[in-house]
């Protein structure tokens, strides 16, 4: 009599983390309740929160100063900055409360002494036990709550308009995220680090922007003369003679403002270098963009920041 062996397939546990909430969930990693990307994101959020907590305090101090300066006496109305003041205070209270709650859970279930009730101590304590937390039944809740805290606090401490620039797919192996850089266009305009949308722990300094784009194969050589799409000579700028079709990629073409933010130089320096170094250019809708590899070559050759 034949014996039939029935193989039982273990059910695949799917990730419930913040990074999988808006997409097809990835498989959880080993005994963890999270995929490797969401587990890294959980650790990255715990590392970010103390800095965001401190930044919210700075916002509070600034709004208090502004209220005292601009509010005057006897106005009968709310002082300027009061709404931002409340949001920053609420964010700080939420960060402390949520971290305290998860720290208490870890300490209770692992039967260890809890940390002091400060945000740096709580976040550091949770980072030490992040692998255990990621394998806990409530890992998805922890991932979601901490992600929302980071999102809320960042909107408070970075309230100026932000323009999102796509760089390409993440360069890390087995990561399905996209890399983005953000240009803050308010009074303190600056280009942020390049961050992966799926795993914030995957990040590169802003100065690596164009080199990273080439590593990803995002760039392509401009068509036309074989040496560029356009240049400046003694008579002034010429129009580009060709360009690969499709939308401009952040890693290929940079606006003058983006070069200034990326390299930390005044706009006048950008225009001067573009003329002196004969950067290739692209014009669209009346705006000028420079070929990123030319920009990088100039600054790399200088070995310092030109002024």
Short mmCIF file of C-alpha atoms in Angstrom, two decimals:
data_model
loop_
_atom_site.label_atom_id
_atom_site.label_comp_id
_atom_site.label_asym_id
_atom_site.label_seq_id
_atom_site.Cartn_x
_atom_site.Cartn_y
_atom_site.Cartn_z
CA UNK A 1 0.00 0.00 0.00
CA UNK A 2 1.35 3.35 -1.04
CA UNK A 3 1.91 5.92 1.59
CA UNK A 4 1.07 9.43 0.56
CA UNK A 5 3.00 12.17 2.20
CA UNK A 6 1.16 15.44 2.38
CA UNK A 7 3.43 18.43 2.52
CA UNK A 8 2.06 21.23 4.57
CA UNK A 9 3.05 24.63 3.36
CA UNK A 10 3.69 27.12 6.10
CA UNK A 11 1.55 30.20 5.64
CA UNK A 12 3.55 33.23 4.54
CA UNK A 13 3.29 35.98 7.11
CA UNK A 14 2.86 39.37 5.50
CA UNK A 15 4.30 42.60 6.83
CA UNK A 16 1.94 45.03 8.52
CA UNK A 17 4.43 47.87 8.84
CA UNK A 18 4.06 51.49 7.83
CA UNK A 19 6.04 51.01 4.63
CA UNK A 20 3.66 48.29 3.41
CA UNK A 21 0.43 50.06 4.38
CA UNK A 22 -0.14 51.67 0.99
CA UNK A 23 1.19 48.87 -1.20
CA UNK A 24 1.14 45.11 -1.62
CA UNK A 25 2.61 43.88 1.69
CA UNK A 26 6.00 42.24 1.54
CA UNK A 27 6.68 38.96 3.38
CA UNK A 28 7.77 39.36 6.98
CA UNK A 29 11.38 38.48 7.70
CA UNK A 30 11.96 35.31 9.75
CA UNK A 31 10.24 35.55 13.11
CA UNK A 32 9.66 39.25 12.66
CA UNK A 33 6.23 40.68 12.01
CA UNK A 34 7.81 43.21 9.65
CA UNK A 35 9.63 42.96 6.33
CA UNK A 36 13.28 43.99 6.35
CA UNK A 37 12.43 47.40 4.88
CA UNK A 38 9.79 48.24 7.50
CA UNK A 39 12.07 46.93 10.25
CA UNK A 40 14.79 49.32 9.07
CA UNK A 41 12.25 52.12 8.88
CA UNK A 42 11.17 51.43 12.47
CA UNK A 43 14.77 51.76 13.64
CA UNK A 44 15.27 54.91 11.54
CA UNK A 45 12.12 56.53 13.00
CA UNK A 46 13.36 55.84 16.52
CA UNK A 47 16.64 57.53 15.61
CA UNK A 48 14.86 60.56 14.14
CA UNK A 49 12.37 61.26 16.91
CA UNK A 50 14.78 62.79 19.49
CA UNK A 51 16.00 65.29 16.87
CA UNK A 52 12.44 66.14 15.82
CA UNK A 53 11.44 66.52 19.47
CA UNK A 54 14.26 69.04 19.98
CA UNK A 55 13.38 70.83 16.74
CA UNK A 56 9.77 71.22 17.90
CA UNK A 57 11.11 72.88 21.03
CA UNK A 58 12.96 75.37 18.84
CA UNK A 59 9.73 76.07 16.96
CA UNK A 60 8.01 76.65 20.29
CA UNK A 61 10.68 79.10 21.42
CA UNK A 62 10.55 80.98 18.10
CA UNK A 63 6.77 81.22 18.11
CA UNK A 64 6.77 82.46 21.70
CA UNK A 65 9.29 85.15 20.80
CA UNK A 66 7.25 86.14 17.76
CA UNK A 67 4.06 86.30 19.79
CA UNK A 68 5.63 88.57 22.40
CA UNK A 69 7.12 90.83 19.75
CA UNK A 70 4.15 91.10 17.41
CA UNK A 71 1.23 90.50 19.76
CA UNK A 72 1.51 93.62 21.83
CA UNK A 73 -0.75 94.26 24.81
CA UNK A 74 -4.48 94.50 24.90
CA UNK A 75 -5.04 93.37 21.32
CA UNK A 76 -7.81 91.02 22.41
CA UNK A 77 -6.87 88.48 19.72
CA UNK A 78 -4.54 85.52 19.40
CA UNK A 79 -0.90 86.38 18.90
CA UNK A 80 0.81 85.48 15.64
CA UNK A 81 2.36 82.01 15.73
CA UNK A 82 -0.04 80.67 18.37
CA UNK A 83 -1.38 77.90 16.09
CA UNK A 84 2.13 76.69 15.30
CA UNK A 85 2.93 76.93 19.01
CA UNK A 86 0.04 74.58 19.86
CA UNK A 87 0.93 72.11 17.11
CA UNK A 88 4.56 71.95 18.24
CA UNK A 89 3.54 71.47 21.88
CA UNK A 90 1.10 68.71 20.94
CA UNK A 91 3.72 66.96 18.80
CA UNK A 92 6.22 66.97 21.65
CA UNK A 93 3.64 65.61 24.07
CA UNK A 94 2.68 62.86 21.61
CA UNK A 95 6.29 61.85 21.01
CA UNK A 96 6.95 61.51 24.73
CA UNK A 97 3.67 59.70 25.37
CA UNK A 98 4.01 57.18 22.54
CA UNK A 99 7.65 56.41 23.23
CA UNK A 100 6.83 56.05 26.93
CA UNK A 101 4.03 53.62 26.13
CA UNK A 102 6.17 51.35 23.95
CA UNK A 103 9.11 51.58 26.34
CA UNK A 104 6.83 50.49 29.18
CA UNK A 105 5.59 47.51 27.15
CA UNK A 106 9.12 46.35 26.37
CA UNK A 107 10.30 46.77 29.96
CA UNK A 108 7.24 44.93 31.37
CA UNK A 109 7.29 41.97 29.00
CA UNK A 110 11.05 41.56 29.04
CA UNK A 111 11.14 42.09 32.82
CA UNK A 112 13.87 44.68 32.69
CA UNK A 113 14.22 48.12 34.23
CA UNK A 114 12.53 50.87 32.19
CA UNK A 115 14.54 53.87 31.02
CA UNK A 116 14.09 57.36 32.40
CA UNK A 117 11.08 59.16 30.95
CA UNK A 118 12.90 61.41 28.50
CA UNK A 119 12.66 61.20 24.74
CA UNK A 120 16.39 60.49 24.13
CA UNK A 121 16.44 57.75 26.78
CA UNK A 122 13.20 56.14 25.61
CA UNK A 123 14.17 56.22 21.93
CA UNK A 124 17.61 54.78 22.72
CA UNK A 125 16.05 52.05 24.86
CA UNK A 126 13.64 51.07 22.07
CA UNK A 127 16.44 51.03 19.49
CA UNK A 128 18.29 48.50 21.66
CA UNK A 129 15.21 46.27 21.64
CA UNK A 130 13.98 47.05 18.12
CA UNK A 131 14.47 43.45 16.89
CA UNK A 132 12.35 42.13 19.75
CA UNK A 133 9.73 44.80 19.13
CA UNK A 134 9.61 43.99 15.40
CA UNK A 135 8.81 40.35 16.30
CA UNK A 136 6.08 41.29 18.79
CA UNK A 137 2.39 40.85 17.97
CA UNK A 138 1.96 44.63 18.10
CA UNK A 139 4.86 45.43 15.74
CA UNK A 140 2.55 46.79 13.04
CA UNK A 141 0.97 49.21 15.53
CA UNK A 142 4.39 50.37 16.72
CA UNK A 143 5.57 50.88 13.14
CA UNK A 144 2.47 52.88 12.23
CA UNK A 145 2.43 55.06 15.33
CA UNK A 146 6.11 55.97 15.14
CA UNK A 147 5.86 56.69 11.42
CA UNK A 148 2.93 59.05 12.01
CA UNK A 149 4.86 60.84 14.77
CA UNK A 150 7.77 61.45 12.41
CA UNK A 151 5.46 62.66 9.64
CA UNK A 152 3.59 65.06 11.93
CA UNK A 153 6.73 66.49 13.54
CA UNK A 154 8.46 67.01 10.20
CA UNK A 155 5.49 69.01 8.89
CA UNK A 156 5.89 71.31 11.90
CA UNK A 157 9.64 71.81 11.82
CA UNK A 158 9.82 72.03 8.00
CA UNK A 159 6.72 74.09 7.19
CA UNK A 160 8.12 75.91 4.18
CA UNK A 161 7.09 74.83 0.67
CA UNK A 162 8.94 71.74 -0.49
CA UNK A 163 9.51 70.65 -4.07
CA UNK A 164 10.04 66.92 -4.47
CA UNK A 165 12.64 65.78 -6.99
CA UNK A 166 12.80 62.18 -8.20
CA UNK A 167 16.34 60.78 -8.39
CA UNK A 168 15.64 57.16 -9.34
CA UNK A 169 15.12 53.74 -7.81
CA UNK A 170 16.94 52.90 -4.58
CA UNK A 171 20.53 51.74 -5.10
CA UNK A 172 20.43 49.31 -2.18
CA UNK A 173 20.00 45.61 -3.09
CA UNK A 174 16.49 44.15 -2.71
CA UNK A 175 14.92 47.54 -2.03
CA UNK A 176 11.89 48.50 -4.10
CA UNK A 177 11.77 52.13 -2.92
CA UNK A 178 12.41 55.29 -4.90
CA UNK A 179 15.01 57.92 -4.10
CA UNK A 180 13.82 61.50 -3.70
CA UNK A 181 15.42 64.79 -2.76
CA UNK A 182 13.43 67.73 -1.48
CA UNK A 183 14.20 71.38 -2.14
CA UNK A 184 12.87 73.64 0.59
CA UNK A 185 11.88 76.81 -1.20
CA UNK A 186 11.19 79.01 1.82
CA UNK A 187 13.49 81.57 3.35
CA UNK A 188 16.03 78.94 4.37
CA UNK A 189 16.13 77.25 0.99
CA UNK A 190 18.22 74.11 0.98
CA UNK A 191 18.42 70.73 -0.66
CA UNK A 192 17.79 67.81 1.67
CA UNK A 193 19.59 64.50 1.75
CA UNK A 194 18.51 61.91 -0.81
CA UNK A 195 16.16 59.52 0.96
CA UNK A 196 14.51 56.25 0.00
CA UNK A 197 10.70 56.37 0.13
CA UNK A 198 10.51 52.80 1.43
CA UNK A 199 13.44 52.80 3.86
CA UNK A 200 14.52 56.18 5.28
CA UNK A 201 17.67 54.51 6.59
CA UNK A 202 18.79 54.38 2.94
CA UNK A 203 20.06 57.92 2.44
CA UNK A 204 22.90 59.79 0.77
CA UNK A 205 24.24 63.32 1.31
CA UNK A 206 22.95 65.95 -1.10
CA UNK A 207 26.44 66.35 -2.59
CA UNK A 208 26.22 62.76 -3.87
CA UNK A 209 23.12 63.58 -5.91
CA UNK A 210 24.55 63.54 -9.42
CA UNK A 211 27.04 60.73 -8.77
CA UNK A 212 24.24 58.61 -7.36
CA UNK A 213 22.16 59.32 -10.45
CA UNK A 214 24.92 57.95 -12.67
CA UNK A 215 25.34 54.91 -10.45
CA UNK A 216 21.67 54.14 -10.95
CA UNK A 217 22.00 54.52 -14.69
CA UNK A 218 19.49 57.34 -14.58
CA UNK A 219 21.59 59.70 -16.66
CA UNK A 220 22.05 59.55 -20.39
CA UNK A 221 24.36 61.55 -22.60
CA UNK A 222 22.61 64.41 -24.37
CA UNK A 223 22.07 64.09 -28.07
CA UNK A 224 23.16 66.60 -30.67
CA UNK A 225 26.76 67.56 -31.32
CA UNK A 226 28.20 64.66 -29.35
CA UNK A 227 29.72 67.00 -26.79
CA UNK A 228 26.57 68.61 -25.47
CA UNK A 229 23.19 70.09 -26.16
CA UNK A 230 24.39 73.64 -26.02
CA UNK A 231 27.20 75.87 -24.78
CA UNK A 232 28.27 79.43 -24.27
CA UNK A 233 30.96 81.11 -26.33
CA UNK A 234 32.14 84.62 -26.87
CA UNK A 235 28.79 85.66 -28.31
CA UNK A 236 26.63 84.26 -25.55
CA UNK A 237 24.52 81.19 -24.95
CA UNK A 238 23.25 78.94 -27.70
CA UNK A 239 20.11 76.85 -27.67
CA UNK A 240 20.43 73.10 -27.13
CA UNK A 241 20.60 71.07 -30.32
CA UNK A 242 18.89 68.01 -28.87
CA UNK A 243 17.80 66.21 -25.73
CA UNK A 244 16.53 62.74 -24.88
CA UNK A 245 12.75 62.72 -24.97
CA UNK A 246 10.62 62.69 -21.86
CA UNK A 247 10.49 64.62 -18.63
CA UNK A 248 13.59 66.11 -17.06
CA UNK A 249 15.21 63.85 -14.48
CA UNK A 250 16.62 65.40 -11.34
CA UNK A 251 19.91 63.56 -11.81
CA UNK A 252 20.32 64.79 -15.42
CA UNK A 253 19.42 68.49 -15.45
CA UNK A 254 19.64 71.05 -12.65
CA UNK A 255 18.09 74.49 -12.48
CA UNK A 256 20.34 77.38 -11.35
CA UNK A 257 18.52 77.43 -7.99
CA UNK A 258 19.11 73.71 -7.51
CA UNK A 259 22.83 74.09 -8.25
CA UNK A 260 23.02 76.94 -5.74
CA UNK A 261 21.24 74.92 -3.05
CA UNK A 262 23.14 71.74 -3.81
CA UNK A 263 26.57 73.32 -3.76
CA UNK A 264 25.99 76.10 -1.26
CA UNK A 265 27.00 78.97 -3.56
CA UNK A 266 25.27 82.22 -4.53
CA UNK A 267 23.22 82.24 -7.72
CA UNK A 268 25.63 84.72 -9.30
CA UNK A 269 28.42 82.16 -8.90
CA UNK A 270 26.30 79.56 -10.68
CA UNK A 271 25.73 81.78 -13.72
CA UNK A 272 29.39 82.79 -13.83
CA UNK A 273 30.60 79.19 -13.69
CA UNK A 274 28.05 78.12 -16.31
CA UNK A 275 29.49 80.70 -18.69
CA UNK A 276 33.17 80.14 -17.86
CA UNK A 277 32.97 76.34 -17.88
CA UNK A 278 30.60 76.13 -20.88
CA UNK A 279 27.98 74.00 -19.14
CA UNK A 280 25.54 72.36 -21.51
CA UNK A 281 22.04 73.63 -21.07
CA UNK A 282 18.41 72.83 -21.74
CA UNK A 283 15.63 75.39 -22.04
CA UNK A 284 12.03 74.50 -21.32
CA UNK A 285 9.12 76.85 -20.83
CA UNK A 286 11.53 79.77 -20.55
CA UNK A 287 13.59 78.09 -17.80
CA UNK A 288 17.25 77.11 -18.08
CA UNK A 289 18.61 73.79 -16.80
CA UNK A 290 22.27 72.74 -16.72
CA UNK A 291 23.65 69.28 -17.48
CA UNK A 292 24.40 67.78 -14.06
CA UNK A 293 27.63 66.07 -15.06
CA UNK A 294 29.10 69.39 -16.19
CA UNK A 295 28.19 70.92 -12.85
CA UNK A 296 29.80 68.05 -10.96
CA UNK A 297 32.93 68.17 -13.09
CA UNK A 298 33.44 71.85 -12.32
CA UNK A 299 33.10 71.49 -8.56
CA UNK A 300 35.13 68.30 -8.44
CA UNK A 301 37.98 69.92 -10.38
CA UNK A 302 37.95 72.94 -8.06
CA UNK A 303 38.38 70.68 -5.03
CA UNK A 304 36.57 73.31 -3.01
CA UNK A 305 33.47 75.47 -3.16
CA UNK A 306 33.95 78.23 -5.77
CA UNK A 307 32.71 81.67 -4.85
#
